[in-house]
PDB file of C-alpha atoms and ligand atoms in Angstrom:
ATOM      1  CA  MET F   1      45.084  79.654  62.895  1.00 55.00           C
ATOM      2  CA  SER F   2      41.533  80.718  63.353  1.00 84.00           C
ATOM      3  CA  ARG F   3      40.152  81.307  66.783  1.00 97.00           C
ATOM      4  CA  LYS F   4      36.421  81.866  67.125  1.00 98.00           C
ATOM      5  CA  ILE F   5      35.598  84.818  69.352  1.00 98.00           C
ATOM      6  CA  ILE F   6      33.990  83.692  72.596  1.00 98.00           C
ATOM      7  CA  VAL F   7      31.973  86.064  74.757  1.00 98.00           C
ATOM      8  CA  ALA F   8      30.792  84.662  78.086  1.00 98.00           C
ATOM      9  CA  GLY F   9      28.578  86.342  80.643  1.00 98.00           C
ATOM     10  CA  ASN F  10      29.513  85.604  84.231  1.00 98.00           C
ATOM     11  CA  TRP F  11      26.341  86.382  86.124  1.00 98.00           C
ATOM     12  CA  LYS F  12      28.080  85.816  89.487  1.00 98.00           C
ATOM     13  CA  MET F  13      25.486  85.797  92.333  1.00 98.00           C
ATOM     14  CA  ASN F  14      22.791  87.509  90.286  1.00 98.00           C
ATOM     15  CA  LYS F  15      19.500  86.359  88.696  1.00 98.00           C
ATOM     16  CA  ASN F  16      17.029  83.889  90.165  1.00 98.00           C
ATOM     17  CA  ALA F  17      15.438  81.270  87.907  1.00 98.00           C
ATOM     18  CA  ALA F  18      12.704  83.555  86.527  1.00 98.00           C
ATOM     19  CA  GLU F  19      15.112  86.458  85.972  1.00 98.00           C
ATOM     20  CA  GLY F  20      17.616  84.163  84.257  1.00 98.00           C
ATOM     21  CA  ARG F  21      14.975  82.769  81.955  1.00 98.00           C
ATOM     22  CA  ALA F  22      13.810  86.276  81.024  1.00 98.00           C
ATOM     23  CA  LEU F  23      17.368  87.397  80.273  1.00 98.00           C
ATOM     24  CA  VAL F  24      18.003  84.420  77.993  1.00 98.00           C
ATOM     25  CA  GLU F  25      14.692  84.933  76.183  1.00 98.00           C
ATOM     26  CA  ALA F  26      15.720  88.531  75.516  1.00 97.00           C
ATOM     27  CA  LEU F  27      19.196  87.466  74.401  1.00 98.00           C
ATOM     28  CA  LYS F  28      17.778  84.895  72.001  1.00 96.00           C
ATOM     29  CA  ASN F  29      15.858  87.628  70.228  1.00 93.00           C
ATOM     30  CA  GLY F  30      18.906  89.842  69.992  1.00 95.00           C
ATOM     31  CA  ILE F  31      21.613  87.497  68.766  1.00 94.00           C
ATOM     32  CA  ALA F  32      20.378  86.864  65.236  1.00 91.00           C
ATOM     33  CA  GLY F  33      23.253  87.595  62.890  1.00 91.00           C
ATOM     34  CA  LEU F  34      25.871  87.305  65.641  1.00 95.00           C
ATOM     35  CA  GLU F  35      26.762  83.645  64.950  1.00 92.00           C
ATOM     36  CA  ALA F  36      30.383  84.577  64.320  1.00 96.00           C
ATOM     37  CA  ALA F  37      30.785  84.681  68.096  1.00 97.00           C
ATOM     38  CA  GLU F  38      30.407  81.783  70.522  1.00 98.00           C
ATOM     39  CA  ILE F  39      28.013  83.124  73.163  1.00 98.00           C
ATOM     40  CA  VAL F  40      27.833  81.663  76.666  1.00 98.00           C
ATOM     41  CA  VAL F  41      25.974  82.549  79.850  1.00 98.00           C
ATOM     42  CA  CYS F  42      27.082  81.353  83.293  1.00 99.00           C
ATOM     43  CA  PRO F  43      24.220  81.621  85.804  1.00 98.00           C
ATOM     44  CA  PRO F  44      24.259  80.601  89.477  1.00 98.00           C
ATOM     45  CA  PHE F  45      23.682  76.866  90.042  1.00 98.00           C
ATOM     46  CA  THR F  46      19.999  77.190  90.981  1.00 98.00           C
ATOM     47  CA  THR F  47      19.282  79.174  87.820  1.00 98.00           C
ATOM     48  CA  ILE F  48      20.996  76.742  85.447  1.00 98.00           C
ATOM     49  CA  GLY F  49      17.929  74.527  84.893  1.00 98.00           C
ATOM     50  CA  SER F  50      15.639  77.293  83.707  1.00 98.00           C
ATOM     51  CA  VAL F  51      18.392  78.893  81.623  1.00 98.00           C
ATOM     52  CA  VAL F  52      19.179  75.597  79.870  1.00 98.00           C
ATOM     53  CA  GLU F  53      15.481  75.225  79.045  1.00 98.00           C
ATOM     54  CA  ALA F  54      15.227  78.780  77.780  1.00 98.00           C
ATOM     55  CA  ALA F  55      18.412  78.464  75.684  1.00 98.00           C
ATOM     56  CA  GLU F  56      17.364  75.205  74.030  1.00 97.00           C
ATOM     57  CA  GLY F  57      17.404  75.379  70.247  1.00 96.00           C
ATOM     58  CA  SER F  58      19.455  78.602  70.326  1.00 97.00           C
ATOM     59  CA  PRO F  59      23.225  78.987  69.872  1.00 97.00           C
ATOM     60  CA  ILE F  60      23.595  80.198  73.485  1.00 98.00           C
ATOM     61  CA  GLY F  61      25.821  77.886  75.522  1.00 98.00           C
ATOM     62  CA  VAL F  62      25.420  77.506  79.274  1.00 98.00           C
ATOM     63  CA  GLY F  63      28.232  77.409  81.806  1.00 98.00           C
ATOM     64  CA  ALA F  64      28.605  76.949  85.557  1.00 98.00           C
ATOM     65  CA  GLN F  65      30.723  79.130  87.825  1.00 98.00           C
ATOM     66  CA  ASN F  66      32.518  76.314  89.635  1.00 98.00           C
ATOM     67  CA  ILE F  67      32.982  72.526  89.705  1.00 98.00           C
ATOM     68  CA  HIS F  68      34.361  70.182  92.348  1.00 98.00           C
ATOM     69  CA  TRP F  69      37.022  67.614  91.540  1.00 98.00           C
ATOM     70  CA  GLU F  70      35.487  64.679  93.419  1.00 98.00           C
ATOM     71  CA  ALA F  71      32.628  62.688  91.882  1.00 97.00           C
ATOM     72  CA  ASN F  72      30.482  62.870  95.036  1.00 97.00           C
ATOM     73  CA  GLY F  73      30.697  62.744  98.811  1.00 98.00           C
ATOM     74  CA  ALA F  74      30.878  64.924 101.902  1.00 98.00           C
ATOM     75  CA  PHE F  75      31.717  68.292 100.303  1.00 98.00           C
ATOM     76  CA  THR F  76      28.996  70.615 101.549  1.00 98.00           C
ATOM     77  CA  GLY F  77      28.293  73.473  99.184  1.00 96.00           C
ATOM     78  CA  GLU F  78      30.178  72.000  96.242  1.00 97.00           C
ATOM     79  CA  ILE F  79      28.872  70.567  92.963  1.00 98.00           C
ATOM     80  CA  SER F  80      30.114  67.673  90.824  1.00 98.00           C
ATOM     81  CA  ALA F  81      30.802  67.238  87.127  1.00 98.00           C
ATOM     82  CA  ASP F  82      27.942  64.746  86.804  1.00 98.00           C
ATOM     83  CA  MET F  83      25.476  67.152  88.444  1.00 98.00           C
ATOM     84  CA  LEU F  84      26.472  69.855  85.989  1.00 98.00           C
ATOM     85  CA  LYS F  85      26.540  67.542  82.992  1.00 98.00           C
ATOM     86  CA  THR F  86      23.065  66.178  83.641  1.00 98.00           C
ATOM     87  CA  SER F  87      21.804  69.754  84.075  1.00 98.00           C
ATOM     88  CA  GLY F  88      22.831  70.573  80.515  1.00 98.00           C
ATOM     89  CA  VAL F  89      25.969  72.605  81.273  1.00 98.00           C
ATOM     90  CA  GLN F  90      28.760  72.698  78.632  1.00 98.00           C
ATOM     91  CA  TYR F  91      31.199  75.263  80.062  1.00 98.00           C
ATOM     92  CA  VAL F  92      32.701  75.779  83.509  1.00 98.00           C
ATOM     93  CA  ILE F  93      34.451  78.859  84.898  1.00 98.00           C
ATOM     94  CA  ILE F  94      37.400  77.823  87.065  1.00 98.00           C
ATOM     95  CA  GLY F  95      39.545  79.920  89.395  1.00 98.00           C
ATOM     96  CA  HIS F  96      37.709  83.229  89.099  1.00 98.00           C
ATOM     97  CA  SER F  97      39.482  85.865  91.177  1.00 97.00           C
ATOM     98  CA  GLU F  98      36.478  86.129  93.504  1.00 97.00           C
ATOM     99  CA  ARG F  99      36.856  82.406  94.254  1.00 98.00           C
ATOM    100  CA  ARG F 100      40.553  82.990  94.876  1.00 97.00           C
ATOM    101  CA  GLN F 101      40.015  86.135  97.022  1.00 96.00           C
ATOM    102  CA  TYR F 102      36.997  85.132  99.115  1.00 97.00           C
ATOM    103  CA  PHE F 103      36.827  81.341  99.044  1.00 97.00           C
ATOM    104  CA  GLY F 104      40.393  80.146  99.357  1.00 96.00           C
ATOM    105  CA  GLU F 105      40.834  78.942  95.778  1.00 98.00           C
ATOM    106  CA  THR F 106      44.497  78.275  94.963  1.00 98.00           C
ATOM    107  CA  ASP F 107      46.395  77.347  91.824  1.00 98.00           C
ATOM    108  CA  GLU F 108      46.397  73.757  93.129  1.00 98.00           C
ATOM    109  CA  THR F 109      42.606  73.605  93.502  1.00 98.00           C
ATOM    110  CA  VAL F 110      42.261  75.273  90.096  1.00 98.00           C
ATOM    111  CA  ASN F 111      44.321  72.413  88.692  1.00 98.00           C
ATOM    112  CA  LYS F 112      42.154  69.749  90.339  1.00 98.00           C
ATOM    113  CA  ARG F 113      38.954  71.375  89.100  1.00 98.00           C
ATOM    114  CA  LEU F 114      40.427  71.725  85.618  1.00 98.00           C
ATOM    115  CA  VAL F 115      41.358  68.045  85.448  1.00 98.00           C
ATOM    116  CA  ALA F 116      37.810  67.084  86.521  1.00 98.00           C
ATOM    117  CA  ALA F 117      36.203  69.474  84.026  1.00 98.00           C
ATOM    118  CA  LEU F 118      38.264  68.139  81.126  1.00 98.00           C
ATOM    119  CA  ALA F 119      37.588  64.523  82.093  1.00 98.00           C
ATOM    120  CA  ALA F 120      33.861  65.272  81.975  1.00 98.00           C
ATOM    121  CA  GLY F 121      34.097  66.905  78.555  1.00 98.00           C
ATOM    122  CA  PHE F 122      33.347  70.502  79.556  1.00 98.00           C
ATOM    123  CA  THR F 123      34.931  73.545  77.978  1.00 98.00           C
ATOM    124  CA  PRO F 124      36.776  75.053  80.952  1.00 98.00           C
ATOM    125  CA  ILE F 125      37.207  78.826  81.226  1.00 99.00           C
ATOM    126  CA  VAL F 126      40.252  79.205  83.454  1.00 98.00           C
ATOM    127  CA  CYS F 127      40.767  82.646  85.008  1.00 98.00           C
ATOM    128  CA  VAL F 128      44.141  84.177  85.722  1.00 98.00           C
ATOM    129  CA  GLY F 129      45.155  87.729  86.593  1.00 98.00           C
ATOM    130  CA  GLU F 130      47.221  89.887  88.894  1.00 97.00           C
ATOM    131  CA  LEU F 131      46.243  92.069  91.863  1.00 96.00           C
ATOM    132  CA  LEU F 132      46.861  95.824  91.761  1.00 94.00           C
ATOM    133  CA  GLU F 133      49.829  95.619  94.115  1.00 94.00           C
ATOM    134  CA  GLU F 134      51.333  92.860  91.991  1.00 96.00           C
ATOM    135  CA  ARG F 135      51.055  95.005  88.865  1.00 95.00           C
ATOM    136  CA  GLU F 136      52.467  98.023  90.645  1.00 93.00           C
ATOM    137  CA  GLY F 137      55.305  95.881  92.013  1.00 96.00           C
ATOM    138  CA  GLY F 138      56.258  94.734  88.503  1.00 96.00           C
ATOM    139  CA  LYS F 139      55.166  91.173  89.272  1.00 98.00           C
ATOM    140  CA  THR F 140      52.411  90.715  86.689  1.00 97.00           C
ATOM    141  CA  GLU F 141      54.317  88.251  84.494  1.00 98.00           C
ATOM    142  CA  ALA F 142      55.630  86.226  87.424  1.00 98.00           C
ATOM    143  CA  VAL F 143      52.104  85.921  88.833  1.00 98.00           C
ATOM    144  CA  LEU F 144      50.604  84.886  85.487  1.00 98.00           C
ATOM    145  CA  ALA F 145      53.400  82.366  84.887  1.00 98.00           C
ATOM    146  CA  GLN F 146      52.825  80.801  88.290  1.00 98.00           C
ATOM    147  CA  GLN F 147      49.038  80.645  87.856  1.00 98.00           C
ATOM    148  CA  ILE F 148      49.448  78.977  84.467  1.00 98.00           C
ATOM    149  CA  ARG F 149      52.250  76.565  85.335  1.00 98.00           C
ATOM    150  CA  VAL F 150      50.553  75.274  88.485  1.00 98.00           C
ATOM    151  CA  GLY F 151      46.972  75.567  87.234  1.00 98.00           C
ATOM    152  CA  PHE F 152      47.747  73.669  84.018  1.00 98.00           C
ATOM    153  CA  ALA F 153      50.116  71.079  85.481  1.00 98.00           C
ATOM    154  CA  GLY F 154      49.736  67.628  83.981  1.00 98.00           C
ATOM    155  CA  ILE F 155      47.333  68.720  81.227  1.00 98.00           C
ATOM    156  CA  SER F 156      48.013  67.183  77.800  1.00 98.00           C
ATOM    157  CA  ALA F 157      48.327  69.340  74.688  1.00 98.00           C
ATOM    158  CA  GLU F 158      45.268  67.562  73.288  1.00 97.00           C
ATOM    159  CA  ASP F 159      43.183  68.623  76.298  1.00 98.00           C
ATOM    160  CA  ALA F 160      44.724  72.088  76.361  1.00 98.00           C
ATOM    161  CA  ALA F 161      43.190  72.776  72.958  1.00 97.00           C
ATOM    162  CA  LYS F 162      39.759  72.664  74.632  1.00 97.00           C
ATOM    163  CA  ILE F 163      40.596  75.216  77.329  1.00 98.00           C
ATOM    164  CA  VAL F 164      39.627  78.866  77.218  1.00 98.00           C
ATOM    165  CA  VAL F 165      41.813  81.153  79.336  1.00 98.00           C
ATOM    166  CA  ALA F 166      40.402  84.376  80.772  1.00 98.00           C
ATOM    167  CA  TYR F 167      42.914  87.103  81.596  1.00 98.00           C
ATOM    168  CA  GLU F 168      41.249  89.216  84.255  1.00 97.00           C
ATOM    169  CA  PRO F 169      43.414  91.801  85.987  1.00 97.00           C
ATOM    170  CA  VAL F 170      41.816  91.826  89.429  1.00 95.00           C
ATOM    171  CA  TRP F 171      42.002  95.621  89.700  1.00 93.00           C
ATOM    172  CA  ALA F 172      39.806  95.919  86.597  1.00 93.00           C
ATOM    173  CA  ILE F 173      36.986  93.660  87.766  1.00 92.00           C
ATOM    174  CA  GLY F 174      33.804  95.540  88.642  1.00 89.00           C
ATOM    175  CA  THR F 175      35.773  98.745  89.134  1.00 90.00           C
ATOM    176  CA  GLY F 176      35.139 100.464  85.822  1.00 87.00           C
ATOM    177  CA  LYS F 177      38.915 100.482  85.289  1.00 87.00           C
ATOM    178  CA  THR F 178      39.811  98.590  82.134  1.00 86.00           C
ATOM    179  CA  ALA F 179      43.301  97.628  81.108  1.00 89.00           C
ATOM    180  CA  THR F 180      44.232  99.652  78.036  1.00 95.00           C
ATOM    181  CA  PRO F 181      44.197  97.572  74.846  1.00 97.00           C
ATOM    182  CA  ASP F 182      48.015  97.715  74.798  1.00 97.00           C
ATOM    183  CA  MET F 183      48.302  96.604  78.395  1.00 96.00           C
ATOM    184  CA  ALA F 184      45.847  93.787  77.860  1.00 97.00           C
ATOM    185  CA  GLN F 185      47.531  92.684  74.622  1.00 98.00           C
ATOM    186  CA  GLN F 186      50.881  92.567  76.374  1.00 98.00           C
ATOM    187  CA  ALA F 187      49.495  90.279  79.078  1.00 98.00           C
ATOM    188  CA  HIS F 188      47.675  88.105  76.541  1.00 98.00           C
ATOM    189  CA  ALA F 189      50.819  87.695  74.447  1.00 98.00           C
ATOM    190  CA  PHE F 190      52.741  86.747  77.571  1.00 98.00           C
ATOM    191  CA  ILE F 191      50.059  84.185  78.503  1.00 98.00           C
ATOM    192  CA  ARG F 192      50.149  82.709  74.989  1.00 98.00           C
ATOM    193  CA  GLY F 193      53.910  82.431  75.291  1.00 98.00           C
ATOM    194  CA  GLU F 194      53.534  80.511  78.550  1.00 98.00           C
ATOM    195  CA  LEU F 195      50.943  78.249  76.939  1.00 98.00           C
ATOM    196  CA  ARG F 196      53.323  77.680  74.022  1.00 98.00           C
ATOM    197  CA  ALA F 197      56.045  76.639  76.443  1.00 98.00           C
ATOM    198  CA  LEU F 198      53.676  74.048  77.900  1.00 98.00           C
ATOM    199  CA  PHE F 199      51.683  72.916  74.874  1.00 98.00           C
ATOM    200  CA  GLY F 200      53.642  73.909  71.784  1.00 98.00           C
ATOM    201  CA  ASN F 201      51.733  75.087  68.725  1.00 97.00           C
ATOM    202  CA  VAL F 202      48.399  74.181  70.315  1.00 98.00           C
ATOM    203  CA  ALA F 203      48.747  77.540  72.082  1.00 98.00           C
ATOM    204  CA  ASP F 204      47.993  79.272  68.796  1.00 97.00           C
ATOM    205  CA  ASP F 205      44.537  77.679  68.740  1.00 97.00           C
ATOM    206  CA  MET F 206      43.706  78.395  72.399  1.00 98.00           C
ATOM    207  CA  ARG F 207      41.354  81.267  73.036  1.00 98.00           C
ATOM    208  CA  ILE F 208      42.255  83.916  75.596  1.00 98.00           C
ATOM    209  CA  GLN F 209      39.435  86.169  76.759  1.00 98.00           C
ATOM    210  CA  TYR F 210      39.874  89.529  78.400  1.00 97.00           C
ATOM    211  CA  GLY F 211      37.786  90.252  81.510  1.00 97.00           C
ATOM    212  CA  GLY F 212      37.461  93.291  83.746  1.00 96.00           C
ATOM    213  CA  SER F 213      34.963  96.093  83.083  1.00 94.00           C
ATOM    214  CA  MET F 214      34.572  95.135  79.430  1.00 97.00           C
ATOM    215  CA  LYS F 215      31.559  96.850  77.912  1.00 97.00           C
ATOM    216  CA  ALA F 216      30.215  97.903  74.519  1.00 98.00           C
ATOM    217  CA  SER F 217      32.325 101.068  74.511  1.00 97.00           C
ATOM    218  CA  ASN F 218      35.675  99.305  74.893  1.00 97.00           C
ATOM    219  CA  ALA F 219      35.019  95.796  73.516  1.00 98.00           C
ATOM    220  CA  ARG F 220      35.948  96.619  69.930  1.00 98.00           C
ATOM    221  CA  GLU F 221      39.451  97.936  70.594  1.00 98.00           C
ATOM    222  CA  LEU F 222      40.191  95.156  73.076  1.00 97.00           C
ATOM    223  CA  VAL F 223      39.082  92.302  70.812  1.00 98.00           C
ATOM    224  CA  ALA F 224      40.893  93.947  67.877  1.00 98.00           C
ATOM    225  CA  GLN F 225      44.184  93.056  69.602  1.00 98.00           C
ATOM    226  CA  PRO F 226      45.885  90.040  68.026  1.00 97.00           C
ATOM    227  CA  ASP F 227      45.856  87.860  71.154  1.00 98.00           C
ATOM    228  CA  ILE F 228      42.449  88.850  72.574  1.00 98.00           C
ATOM    229  CA  ASP F 229      39.804  86.350  71.507  1.00 98.00           C
ATOM    230  CA  GLY F 230      36.706  87.586  73.300  1.00 98.00           C
ATOM    231  CA  GLY F 231      35.607  88.513  76.779  1.00 98.00           C
ATOM    232  CA  LEU F 232      34.421  87.253  80.142  1.00 98.00           C
ATOM    233  CA  ILE F 233      31.810  89.780  81.154  1.00 98.00           C
ATOM    234  CA  GLY F 234      30.343  90.526  84.575  1.00 98.00           C
ATOM    235  CA  GLY F 235      28.292  93.708  84.959  1.00 97.00           C
ATOM    236  CA  ALA F 236      27.626  94.238  81.246  1.00 98.00           C
ATOM    237  CA  ALA F 237      26.203  90.710  80.909  1.00 98.00           C
ATOM    238  CA  LEU F 238      23.277  91.310  83.253  1.00 98.00           C
ATOM    239  CA  LYS F 239      21.112  93.245  80.785  1.00 98.00           C
ATOM    240  CA  ALA F 240      20.309  91.820  77.344  1.00 98.00           C
ATOM    241  CA  ASP F 241      20.777  95.134  75.529  1.00 98.00           C
ATOM    242  CA  ASP F 242      24.199  95.731  77.095  1.00 98.00           C
ATOM    243  CA  PHE F 243      25.408  92.211  76.369  1.00 98.00           C
ATOM    244  CA  ILE F 244      24.178  92.223  72.773  1.00 98.00           C
ATOM    245  CA  ALA F 245      25.725  95.649  72.128  1.00 98.00           C
ATOM    246  CA  LEU F 246      29.006  94.373  73.549  1.00 98.00           C
ATOM    247  CA  ILE F 247      28.964  91.264  71.336  1.00 98.00           C
ATOM    248  CA  ARG F 248      28.286  93.406  68.270  1.00 97.00           C
ATOM    249  CA  GLU F 249      31.263  95.609  69.126  1.00 97.00           C
ATOM    250  CA  ALA F 250      33.485  92.584  69.790  1.00 97.00           C
ATOM    251  CA  LEU F 251      32.614  91.398  66.279  1.00 97.00           C
ATOM    252  CA  ALA F 252      33.243  94.926  64.973  1.00 94.00           C
ATOM    253  CA  LEU F 253      29.720  95.079  63.499  1.00 92.00           C
TER     254      LEU F 253
HETATM  255  P1  PGA L   1      33.136  92.863  85.310  1.00 90.68           P
HETATM  256  O1  PGA L   1      33.468  91.352  85.797  1.00 90.68           O
HETATM  257  O2  PGA L   1      32.871  92.775  83.832  1.00 90.68           O
HETATM  258  O3  PGA L   1      31.919  93.252  86.098  1.00 90.68           O
HETATM  259  O4  PGA L   1      34.323  93.685  85.623  1.00 90.68           O
HETATM  260  C1  PGA L   1      34.236  90.499  84.995  1.00 90.68           C
HETATM  261  C2  PGA L   1      34.433  89.181  85.711  1.00 90.68           C
HETATM  262  O5  PGA L   1      34.631  89.178  86.936  1.00 90.68           O
HETATM  263  O6  PGA L   1      34.396  88.103  85.085  1.00 90.68           O
END
């Protein structure tokens, strides 16, 4: 069992094309010696083109923040696998809590997007995580189990091996509140157990990122946990120095 650490920056609705290009140029200069981590940036759709160009020839992978399940048609505001593929995208974030909270994403639509992403050969980053009231109500495991069982329905073990899961407790996203390493490890171990129930031993090869106010100062102790295989980073991915410092800490350098 060896799982390569994966650190992905989720830029959310930040960075126009010129800003995205500048950030990637700065990252390229800073990541020498950090090849032990898989490094990904996920810009907004309109910034993808310039980021792909800027990242060319570097180990930085590029991801999108959403994907639609249909190949084309009357789906205003959505984007297809082919559009992403031909733009040079390799990764796709699916089911981020902001999509669930503000844009009506459900476990069922997560599943449809996941099926489409796998069929197109992307590495999907599937987000799961509980709300504060769910944690306080002792429902964290039930919520995670439901998100995984429905979100991953019908996926083969062979395809599952390609999926990255991001555990993002919603109360920790953008709030400065991080789950303690113990708390996060507990949730990650539970998630891996659910994945094992669905996919058998493949679960041991699947990477599970932590997300939610991860930064350089807490990345090391989080990624040191046995079931935490990297991070999905919002705020701390928007400045090259912050992101590079975080990756170094995640690698315990
Ligand atoms: P944050 O966001 O690092 O700003 O908390 C993480 C995420 O939403 O992926």
